[in-house]
Structures are given as structure tokens and as C-alpha cells.
């Protein structure tokens, strides 16, 4: 059996009941096959793939907190420090009821390659909890965040592990976590990114993932002889990534006609009104029904449906496995020619294959949404320098990083005979740097 197949079987056997983790490992290993086979003996002797697929450290902990009725609640806390070969662990904290160890491991594993692709010195990690901030009072969210940090603080630090936001963890949660970290350690350091601007945050961090997604998409289209201006775009999600992806898409001259949340979606024939969307989602934290109620050109639909809308470009920006084979077929049938993932692993493996086989330009999340972590790393640099860069400085660095990422994966795909396969290109380019660093550092 080939080394790749052997390791995949081992991962499934050693990590039972973690389907998302298996899926992420399978996607990466499959596309690395040609690279691994070219150097199989050395990698096998060093158990390089076994080490790559096994987190350096997994921290699981109890998070007790008291709700507004005086009732004690208990959540599970996670931090998976996956790989530090090229820098301190870096990756977000997800707060969502669906969080479990397998989800955090899939995200942490993906983060290794994403962080490597940015060209910045950051390793891979991820964390979070099955706590749901939705419907909780500010005091309850603070109580949870403080309890979460009461355990996590001893495992993180500006030069060891620097968590950030993710689903459910926005500026409010990062603020409460940072305050508690500072209280416990007495340190005013860049231990978390996504901080507020008054206490060490970076301008353009809020916009970074969505903007970065569009900078990369624009470059991918340009290199394939297409222009984003005038195109129709469908977007899923209406959180941080979706909102700023929609904003930048419209700034670049495209028309965004959909957004969604976990209960329904909106079709707006005149193009999404970004100011209204922000008011509904960022200020009122309300459902999309309120967007539709305030906008005559918008239709609200319950459930899932954005991928059935006719479009040129699709940007999944909500969550994992939200675009399946049936959705991919609908996109192709409607003439969609480009898909770039704002979320992490939103497209199922069979849907990705279908899109690629049908000539759709497909850029995976580990490259397309790397703008968030790249700007987090820029926040770390500013914190170390004790300086704050202007919005324009950060935004122009972000754009440079995203354009560079696209060319790295495009070049890697071409070099290994898979021109246009950006999934393979991203995995190969991300892997080679990490593998070289791991090999140089010996068996650790
Ligand atoms: P937010 O919490 O701000 O928004 C998430 C959006 O997705 C919301 O509209 C939410 O709807 C929707 N959503 C969440 N879960 C589901 C579900 N199970 N089914 C349908 N819709 C769902 O998160 P972000 O925008 O920050 O993150 C979105 C994705 O992007 C995630 O995959 C994240 O890992 C990834 N990402 C985020 C980065 C960042 O900088 N924020 C960086 C890189 C990747 P509702 O409000 O109803 O829950």
C-alpha cells in the first residue's frame, strides 16, 4: 500500500468518529500524493505524515460559568496546538454548539497549510467551545469568556500560541478574553488577535478575510482572462466574512444578490445593501427577515437555497460542508464559472471534484480565506513594534499577500503537472515549506 493510503487508514483508525478531520486529511493527502511519492522513502522513515497528522498537543478542559438565573452551566473547552514548525501556533476560537474535538482538529490541520501559504512565520492551531453566544446576555458571554481563559491562559502567549476570532467569537468575546488574560498574567501583550482598536487591534482586521477573499478571486479571474466587474455573485453566510466579502465585491464592480444565515436566505435583485446588512447583523444581531422587511427589492426564503440562484461567481462564507454535490450541479447548470471558499471547507469533496471536472475555477479556503490570519499576523507585528499602521498600509499589505498566495499555488500546481488545480497547488505549496522545516528540526 502506498504511504499516503497507509497514513490515511491510520488517521481514521486512531481518530474514530471525527468525520470532518478525516475529510480534511483525505483532501490534503490525496493532492500531495505526487509530491510524497517523489520522496516517499525519506518521508516514511521520518514518519513525516504521521507527525503532520498528529497534533503536537491537544488541550481539553471544563468551562463552568453561571447564567443569569443563577444556574451553573458547563461547556467543553478545546485548544489544539497542531504544528509549530514554522512559527507560534495561530488560529481562531470557534464558539458554536456544533464544536467538538473532530471539528477543531479539522480546522487546526487546515490552518497549518493556510498559515504556511501566507508566507508569514505562523504555525497551525485552533480552539473553541460548544458554548453558543447566541441569545446570551453580555454578562453571560463575559462569564463564559472569563472562565474559558481561566484555563486557557496558561497554554497561550505572544510567542507561543496566539488565538483569534472565528464563528461566534467577535470583537466582544475577544475583548472579554483579553481582559481576563491580562488580569491573570499582568501582561499587556499580543496574545490574542482581533482586538479592539483602542487596545492593540489592527485596522482592517475586521474586513481582512472578506476583502482578502475578493483580492484573491480578482487575481484568479485576471489570470484566467476574466474580469470581476459586472459579474453576478452569490454569497452564503451573513457574518464577518460574508459581509466584507460582499462589500469588497461591490467595490470591485460586481453585484452580490444573496446572503444567508442558519435559518434562511435573502435574494436581492438590486444587489445587497451593505449598510442595511451591517445594521441588521452587526448592530441588532437580528435575523435576515429584518433585512427583507426593510428592503422592497429583497425576497426572504426559509432554509437553504443560495446555490440555486443564477450567478457567475459563488462565494461560500458560512460554514463547513454547506455546498454539496447537488448544489455544485445547480451552480454549473446555471453558468457559474468560479467558486472561492470564504469559509473553511464549505464544499464537500464530491462537489469540489464536480466543479473542477466541469471547468469551474475553484480556490480552496485555506488559500482564499487566508487574509484573516495574515492580517492577524500583521496585528502581531504591530503589537511587537508597539506601533499601529494605517488602514491603507494594512490593506495594501493584505492585497500583496493574497495576490502572492494565488501565484504560489498556481505555480505549484503547474510545477507538478496539475495546472489550474488550485486545491492541489495550495496543499503542495503549503506542505513543502512545513515539511522542510519539520525535517530540518529533527524528530520532535
Ligand atoms: P460569523 O459567526 O461571523 O458568521 C457565520 C455565518 O454563517 C452566519 O451568518 C451564520 O448564521 C452562518 N452559519 C453558521 N453556522 C451555520 C450553519 N451550520 N448553517 C448555516 N449557516 C451557518 O463567522 P465568520 O464569518 O467569522 O466565519 C465564517 C466562516 O469563515 C467559518 O467557516 C470560519 O471558520 C471561516 N473563517 C473566518 C475567518 C475570520 O476572520 N472571521 C478567517 C478564516 C476563515 P447565524 O448567524 O444564523 O448563525
Coordinates of C-alpha atoms and ligand atoms in Angstrom, one line a residue:
X1 CA 0.0 0.0 0.0
X2 CA 1.3 3.5 -0.7
X3 CA 2.5 5.6 2.2
X4 CA -0.4 8.1 1.6
X5 CA -3.0 5.4 1.9
X6 CA -1.4 3.8 4.9
X7 CA -1.3 7.1 6.8
X8 CA -4.9 7.9 5.9
X9 CA -6.0 4.5 7.2
X10 CA -4.1 5.1 10.4
X11 CA -5.6 8.5 10.9
X12 CA -9.1 7.0 10.5
X13 CA -8.3 4.2 12.9
X14 CA -6.7 6.4 15.5
X15 CA -9.3 9.2 15.4
X16 CA -12.6 7.4 15.4
X17 CA -15.9 9.4 14.9
X18 CA -14.2 12.5 13.6
X19 CA -15.5 12.7 10.0
X20 CA -14.6 16.3 9.4
X21 CA -11.0 15.6 10.4
X22 CA -10.8 12.5 8.2
X23 CA -12.3 14.6 5.3
X24 CA -9.7 17.4 5.7
X25 CA -6.8 14.9 5.9
X26 CA -8.0 13.0 2.9
X27 CA -8.3 16.1 0.8
X28 CA -4.8 17.2 1.7
X29 CA -3.1 13.8 1.4
X30 CA -4.7 13.0 -1.9
X31 CA -3.5 16.2 -3.5
X32 CA 0.0 15.6 -2.0
X33 CA 0.3 12.1 -3.5
X34 CA 2.6 13.1 -6.3
X35 CA 4.9 15.1 -4.0
X36 CA 5.0 12.4 -1.4
X37 CA 5.7 9.6 -3.9
X38 CA 8.6 11.6 -5.3
X39 CA 10.3 11.4 -1.8
X40 CA 8.4 8.5 -0.2
X41 CA 11.4 6.7 1.4
X42 CA 12.7 9.7 3.3
X43 CA 9.2 10.8 4.4
X44 CA 8.3 7.3 5.5
X45 CA 11.5 6.8 7.5
X46 CA 10.9 10.1 9.3
X47 CA 7.2 9.3 9.8
X48 CA 6.7 12.8 8.5
X49 CA 3.0 12.3 7.5
X50 CA 2.1 10.6 10.8
X51 CA 3.7 13.5 12.7
X52 CA 1.9 16.1 10.4
X53 CA -1.5 14.4 11.0
X54 CA -1.0 14.2 14.8
X55 CA -1.4 17.4 16.8
X56 CA 1.7 18.4 18.9
X57 CA -0.7 19.0 21.8
X58 CA -4.5 18.8 22.5
X59 CA -5.9 20.6 25.5
X60 CA -9.4 19.7 26.6
X61 CA -11.0 21.4 29.6
X62 CA -14.1 22.2 31.5
X63 CA -15.6 25.6 31.3
X64 CA -18.1 26.2 34.2
X65 CA -20.0 29.5 34.3
X66 CA -23.1 30.9 36.0
X67 CA -26.1 32.0 33.8
X68 CA -28.4 35.0 34.6
X69 CA -30.8 32.7 36.6
X70 CA -28.0 31.6 38.9
X71 CA -27.8 28.2 37.3
X72 CA -24.3 26.8 36.7
X73 CA -23.6 25.8 33.1
X74 CA -20.7 23.6 31.9
X75 CA -19.2 23.7 28.4
X76 CA -16.3 21.8 26.8
X77 CA -13.2 23.9 26.0
X78 CA -10.6 22.9 23.3
X79 CA -7.3 24.2 22.1
X80 CA -5.4 22.0 19.6
X81 CA -1.8 23.1 19.0
X82 CA -1.3 21.3 15.8
X83 CA 2.1 22.3 14.3
X84 CA 4.7 24.8 15.3
X85 CA 7.4 24.0 12.7
X86 CA 7.3 27.5 11.1
X87 CA 6.1 29.7 13.9
X88 CA 3.9 30.0 17.1
X89 CA 0.5 28.3 16.8
X90 CA -2.0 30.6 15.3
X91 CA -5.7 30.0 14.6
X92 CA -9.2 31.1 15.8
X93 CA -11.5 30.1 18.6
X94 CA -14.9 28.9 17.5
X95 CA -17.9 29.2 19.8
X96 CA -20.8 27.2 18.4
X97 CA -22.9 24.3 19.7
X98 CA -21.6 22.1 16.9
X99 CA -18.0 22.3 18.2
X100 CA -16.3 19.0 19.1
X101 CA -12.7 17.7 19.0
X102 CA -13.0 16.4 15.4
X103 CA -14.2 19.8 14.2
X104 CA -11.3 21.6 16.0
X105 CA -8.8 19.1 14.6
X106 CA -10.0 19.6 11.1
X107 CA -9.7 23.3 11.4
X108 CA -6.3 23.1 13.1
X109 CA -5.0 20.8 10.4
X110 CA -6.2 23.1 7.6
X111 CA -4.7 26.0 9.5
X112 CA -1.1 24.6 9.2
X113 CA -1.2 24.9 5.4
X114 CA -3.2 28.1 5.3
X115 CA -0.7 29.8 7.6
X116 CA 2.2 28.4 5.6
X117 CA 0.7 29.8 2.4
X118 CA 0.6 33.3 3.8
X119 CA 4.4 33.4 3.7
X120 CA 4.4 34.6 7.4
X121 CA 6.0 32.8 10.3
X122 CA 2.9 31.2 11.9
X123 CA 2.2 27.6 12.9
X124 CA -1.2 25.9 12.9
X125 CA -3.7 25.7 15.8
X126 CA -7.4 26.1 16.6
X127 CA -9.7 26.1 19.6
X128 CA -13.1 26.9 20.8
X129 CA -16.1 25.6 22.8
X130 CA -19.6 24.2 22.3
X131 CA -20.9 27.4 24.1
X132 CA -23.4 29.3 22.0
X133 CA -23.2 33.1 22.4
X134 CA -26.5 33.5 20.5
X135 CA -29.3 34.6 22.8
X136 CA -27.0 35.1 25.8
X137 CA -26.7 38.4 27.7
X138 CA -23.5 40.3 27.7
X139 CA -22.9 39.3 31.3
X140 CA -23.3 35.6 30.4
X141 CA -20.9 35.9 27.5
X142 CA -18.4 37.6 29.8
X143 CA -18.8 34.9 32.4
X144 CA -18.1 32.2 29.9
X145 CA -15.1 34.0 28.3
X146 CA -13.5 34.7 31.7
X147 CA -13.9 31.0 32.7
X148 CA -12.6 29.9 29.3
X149 CA -9.5 32.0 29.7
X150 CA -9.0 30.9 33.4
X151 CA -7.8 27.6 32.0
X152 CA -6.5 28.6 28.5
X153 CA -4.2 31.4 29.7
X154 CA -1.5 29.0 30.9
X155 CA -1.2 27.4 27.4
X156 CA -1.1 30.6 25.2
X157 CA 1.3 33.6 24.9
X158 CA 2.5 36.2 22.4
X159 CA 5.4 33.9 21.3
X160 CA 3.8 30.5 21.8
X161 CA 0.2 30.4 20.8
X162 CA -1.9 33.4 19.6
X163 CA -5.7 32.6 19.2
X164 CA -8.1 34.8 17.2
X165 CA -11.8 35.0 16.4
X166 CA -13.9 32.6 14.3
X167 CA -17.6 31.7 14.2
X168 CA -19.2 33.1 17.3
X169 CA -16.0 34.9 18.5
X170 CA -16.1 38.5 17.5
X171 CA -14.7 41.7 19.0
X172 CA -16.9 41.4 22.1
X173 CA -15.7 37.9 23.0
X174 CA -12.0 38.7 22.2
X175 CA -12.3 41.8 24.5
X176 CA -13.5 39.8 27.4
X177 CA -10.9 37.1 26.9
X178 CA -8.1 39.6 26.6
X179 CA -9.1 41.5 29.7
X180 CA -9.1 38.2 31.7
X181 CA -5.7 37.1 30.3
X182 CA -4.2 40.5 31.3
X183 CA -5.7 40.2 34.8
X184 CA -4.3 36.7 35.3
X185 CA -0.9 37.3 33.9
X186 CA -0.3 41.0 34.3
X187 CA 1.0 41.0 30.7
X188 CA -0.1 43.6 28.1
X189 CA 1.0 41.6 25.1
X190 CA -0.3 40.5 21.7
X191 CA -1.7 37.2 22.9
X192 CA -4.9 37.4 21.0
X193 CA -5.7 39.0 17.7
X194 CA -8.9 40.6 16.5
X195 CA -8.6 43.0 19.4
X196 CA -10.4 46.4 19.5
X197 CA -8.5 49.4 18.1
X198 CA -8.1 51.1 21.5
X199 CA -6.1 48.2 22.9
X200 CA -3.8 46.8 20.2
X201 CA -6.1 45.8 17.4
X202 CA -5.2 46.3 13.8
X203 CA -7.1 48.4 11.4
X204 CA -8.5 46.3 8.5
X205 CA -8.6 43.1 10.6
X206 CA -12.4 43.1 10.6
X207 CA -12.5 43.4 6.9
X208 CA -9.5 41.2 6.2
X209 CA -11.0 37.8 5.4
X210 CA -13.7 39.1 3.2
X211 CA -11.5 41.6 1.4
X212 CA -8.7 39.1 1.0
X213 CA -11.1 36.6 -0.5
X214 CA -12.0 39.1 -3.2
X215 CA -8.4 40.2 -3.8
X216 CA -7.5 36.6 -4.5
X217 CA -10.7 35.9 -6.5
X218 CA -9.9 39.0 -8.6
X219 CA -6.4 37.8 -9.3
X220 CA -7.6 34.2 -10.1
X221 CA -10.1 35.7 -12.6
X222 CA -7.5 38.0 -14.1
X223 CA -5.0 35.2 -14.7
X224 CA -7.8 33.3 -16.5
X225 CA -8.7 36.2 -18.7
X226 CA -11.8 37.3 -16.8
X227 CA -12.8 40.5 -15.0
X228 CA -14.8 40.6 -11.8
X229 CA -16.6 43.9 -12.7
X230 CA -20.1 43.4 -13.9
X231 CA -20.4 39.8 -12.6
X232 CA -23.2 38.4 -10.5
X233 CA -22.1 37.0 -7.2
X234 CA -23.9 34.7 -4.7
X235 CA -22.6 34.6 -1.2
X236 CA -23.7 32.4 1.7
X237 CA -23.5 33.5 5.3
X238 CA -24.0 37.0 6.7
X239 CA -21.3 37.1 9.4
X240 CA -17.9 38.7 9.4
X241 CA -16.5 37.0 6.3
X242 CA -19.7 37.3 4.2
X243 CA -20.4 41.0 5.0
X244 CA -16.9 42.2 4.0
X245 CA -16.7 39.9 1.0
X246 CA -20.0 41.4 -0.2
X247 CA -18.7 44.9 0.4
X248 CA -15.4 44.4 -1.5
X249 CA -17.2 42.5 -4.3
X250 CA -19.4 45.5 -4.8
X251 CA -16.5 47.9 -4.6
X252 CA -14.9 46.0 -7.4
X253 CA -18.0 46.4 -9.6
X254 CA -19.7 43.1 -9.1
X255 CA -23.3 42.7 -8.0
X256 CA -24.0 40.5 -4.9
X257 CA -27.5 39.1 -4.9
X258 CA -27.7 36.8 -1.9
X259 CA -26.7 36.3 1.7
X260 CA -27.9 33.7 4.2
X261 CA -27.9 32.7 7.8
X262 CA -28.6 29.5 9.7
X263 CA -32.4 29.9 9.3
X264 CA -32.8 31.3 5.8
X265 CA -31.6 33.4 2.9
X266 CA -32.2 36.6 1.0
X267 CA -32.3 37.3 -2.7
X268 CA -32.0 40.9 -3.5
X269 CA -32.3 41.6 -7.3
X270 CA -30.9 45.1 -6.9
X271 CA -27.8 44.0 -5.0
X272 CA -27.3 43.6 -1.3
X273 CA -27.5 46.9 0.6
X274 CA -24.3 46.6 2.8
X275 CA -25.2 49.3 5.2
X276 CA -28.6 47.7 5.9
X277 CA -27.0 44.2 6.2
X278 CA -24.5 45.6 8.8
X279 CA -27.3 47.3 10.7
X280 CA -29.2 44.0 10.9
X281 CA -26.3 41.7 11.6
X282 CA -23.6 43.7 13.4
X283 CA -25.8 46.2 15.4
X284 CA -29.1 44.5 16.0
X285 CA -27.7 40.9 15.8
X286 CA -31.1 40.1 14.2
X287 CA -32.3 37.6 11.6
X288 CA -32.4 38.2 7.8
X289 CA -36.1 38.5 7.9
X290 CA -35.5 42.1 9.2
X291 CA -33.3 42.8 6.1
X292 CA -36.1 41.6 3.8
X293 CA -38.7 43.6 5.7
X294 CA -36.7 46.8 5.3
X295 CA -35.8 46.3 1.6
X296 CA -38.6 46.2 -1.1
X297 CA -36.2 44.5 -3.7
X298 CA -35.4 41.6 -1.4
X299 CA -37.1 38.2 -1.1
X300 CA -36.7 36.1 2.1
X301 CA -36.7 32.3 1.8
X302 CA -36.6 29.8 4.7
X303 CA -33.9 27.1 4.7
X304 CA -31.1 26.7 2.3
X305 CA -31.0 27.9 -1.3
X306 CA -28.4 30.4 -2.4
X307 CA -26.7 27.9 -4.8
X308 CA -29.8 27.6 -6.9
X309 CA -29.6 31.3 -7.9
X310 CA -28.1 32.1 -11.3
X311 CA -24.6 33.6 -10.9
X312 CA -21.1 33.9 -12.4
X313 CA -19.2 33.6 -9.1
X314 CA -20.1 31.7 -5.9
X315 CA -18.5 32.5 -2.5
X316 CA -19.5 30.2 0.3
X317 CA -18.8 32.1 3.5
X318 CA -20.8 30.4 6.3
X319 CA -19.6 27.0 7.5
X320 CA -18.2 23.6 6.6
X321 CA -20.0 21.3 4.1
X322 CA -22.6 23.8 3.1
X323 CA -22.1 23.3 -0.6
X324 CA -22.7 19.7 -1.7
X325 CA -22.8 17.8 -4.9
X326 CA -26.4 18.7 -5.7
X327 CA -25.5 22.4 -5.1
X328 CA -22.5 22.1 -7.3
X329 CA -24.6 20.7 -10.1
X330 CA -27.1 23.6 -9.8
X331 CA -24.2 26.1 -9.9
X332 CA -22.7 24.5 -13.1
X333 CA -26.2 24.3 -14.7
X334 CA -26.7 28.0 -14.1
X335 CA -23.4 29.0 -15.7
X336 CA -21.3 29.7 -12.6
X337 CA -17.6 29.7 -13.6
X338 CA -15.7 30.5 -10.3
X339 CA -16.0 29.3 -6.7
X340 CA -13.8 30.6 -4.0
X341 CA -14.2 29.5 -0.4
X342 CA -14.5 32.2 2.3
X343 CA -15.5 29.6 4.9
X344 CA -13.3 26.7 6.0
X345 CA -14.1 23.5 3.9
X346 CA -17.6 24.7 2.9
X347 CA -17.5 22.4 -0.2
X348 CA -17.8 18.7 0.1
X349 CA -15.1 16.6 -1.6
X350 CA -17.5 15.3 -4.3
X351 CA -18.8 18.8 -5.0
X352 CA -15.2 20.1 -5.4
X353 CA -14.4 17.3 -7.9
X354 CA -17.6 18.0 -9.8
X355 CA -16.8 21.7 -10.1
X356 CA -13.3 21.1 -11.1
X357 CA -14.3 18.5 -13.7
X358 CA -16.8 21.0 -15.2
X359 CA -14.1 23.7 -15.7
X360 CA -15.1 25.9 -12.8
X361 CA -12.2 27.8 -11.3
X362 CA -12.1 26.6 -7.7
X363 CA -10.0 28.1 -4.9
X364 CA -10.0 26.3 -1.6
X365 CA -10.5 28.1 1.7
X366 CA -7.0 27.5 3.0
X367 CA -5.8 30.0 0.3
X368 CA -8.9 32.1 -0.4
X369 CA -9.7 32.9 3.3
X370 CA -6.1 33.3 4.5
X371 CA -6.4 37.1 4.6
X372 CA -7.8 36.9 8.1
X373 CA -4.9 35.0 9.6
X374 CA -2.4 37.0 7.5
X375 CA -3.8 40.3 9.0
X376 CA -3.8 38.7 12.4
X377 CA 0.0 38.1 11.9
X378 CA 0.3 41.8 10.9
X379 CA -1.5 42.6 14.1
X380 CA 1.1 40.6 16.0
X381 CA 3.9 42.5 14.2
X382 CA 2.3 45.9 15.2
X383 CA 1.9 44.7 18.8
X384 CA 5.6 43.7 18.9
X385 CA 6.6 47.0 17.5
X386 CA 4.2 48.9 19.7
X387 CA 3.0 50.7 16.6
X388 CA -0.3 51.0 14.7
X389 CA -0.3 51.1 10.9
X390 CA -2.9 53.0 8.9
X391 CA -5.8 51.2 7.2
X392 CA -4.2 51.8 3.8
X393 CA -0.9 50.2 4.9
X394 CA -2.6 47.1 6.3
X395 CA -5.0 46.8 3.3
X396 CA -2.2 47.1 0.8
X397 CA -0.1 44.5 2.6
X398 CA -3.1 42.2 2.7
X399 CA -3.7 42.7 -1.1
X400 CA 0.0 41.9 -1.8
X401 CA -0.2 38.7 0.4
X402 CA -3.4 37.5 -1.3
X403 CA -2.0 38.1 -4.8
X404 CA 1.2 36.3 -3.8
X405 CA -0.7 33.3 -2.4
X406 CA -2.6 32.9 -5.6
X407 CA 0.7 32.9 -7.6
X408 CA 2.3 30.4 -5.2
X409 CA -0.5 27.9 -5.6
X410 CA -0.8 28.5 -9.3
X411 CA 2.9 27.9 -9.8
X412 CA 3.0 24.8 -7.5
X413 CA 0.1 23.3 -9.5
X414 CA 1.8 24.0 -12.8
X415 CA 5.2 22.6 -11.5
X416 CA 3.6 19.3 -10.5
X417 CA 1.7 18.9 -13.8
X418 CA -1.7 19.9 -12.4
X419 CA -2.2 23.4 -14.0
X420 CA -5.4 25.0 -12.8
X421 CA -5.9 22.6 -9.9
X422 CA -5.7 25.2 -7.1
X423 CA -6.6 22.7 -4.5
X424 CA -3.5 20.6 -5.2
X425 CA -1.5 23.8 -5.7
X426 CA -2.5 25.2 -2.2
X427 CA -1.8 21.9 -0.5
X428 CA 1.5 21.4 -2.2
X429 CA 2.8 24.9 -1.7
X430 CA 1.7 24.9 2.0
X431 CA 3.1 21.5 2.7
X432 CA 6.5 21.9 1.2
X433 CA 7.6 24.7 3.5
X434 CA 6.2 22.9 6.6
X435 CA 7.8 19.6 5.6
X436 CA 11.2 21.2 5.0
X437 CA 11.1 23.0 8.4
X438 CA 10.0 19.8 10.2
X439 CA 12.8 17.8 8.6
X440 CA 15.4 20.4 9.5
X441 CA 14.2 20.5 13.1
X442 CA 14.7 16.7 13.6
X443 CA 12.3 14.2 15.3
X444 CA 10.3 16.4 17.6
Ligands
LIG1 P1 -19.7 34.5 11.9 O1 -20.1 33.8 13.1 O2 -19.4 36.0 11.9 O3 -20.8 34.2 10.7 C1 -21.1 32.9 10.4 C2 -22.2 33.0 9.4 O4 -22.5 31.7 8.9 C3 -23.5 33.5 10.0 O5 -24.3 34.1 9.0 C4 -24.2 32.2 10.4 O6 -25.6 32.3 10.6 C5 -23.8 31.2 9.3 N1 -23.8 29.9 9.8 C6 -23.0 29.4 10.9 N2 -23.2 28.1 11.1 C7 -24.1 27.7 10.1 C8 -24.8 26.5 9.8 N3 -24.5 25.4 10.5 N4 -25.6 26.5 8.7 C9 -25.9 27.7 8.0 N5 -25.3 28.9 8.3 C10 -24.5 28.9 9.3 O7 -18.4 33.7 11.3 P2 -17.3 34.2 10.3 O8 -17.9 35.0 9.2 O9 -16.2 34.7 11.1 O10 -16.8 32.7 9.7 C11 -17.5 32.1 8.6 C12 -16.6 31.0 8.1 O11 -15.3 31.6 7.7 C13 -16.2 29.9 9.1 O12 -16.0 28.7 8.3 C14 -14.8 30.4 9.6 O13 -14.1 29.3 10.1 C15 -14.2 30.9 8.3 N6 -13.2 31.9 8.5 C16 -13.3 33.0 9.3 C17 -12.3 33.9 9.4 C18 -12.5 35.2 10.1 O14 -11.5 36.0 10.0 N7 -13.6 35.5 10.7 C19 -11.0 33.6 8.8 C20 -10.9 32.4 8.0 C21 -12.0 31.6 7.9 P3 -26.2 32.5 12.0 O15 -25.9 33.9 12.4 O16 -27.7 32.2 11.9 O17 -25.6 31.5 12.9

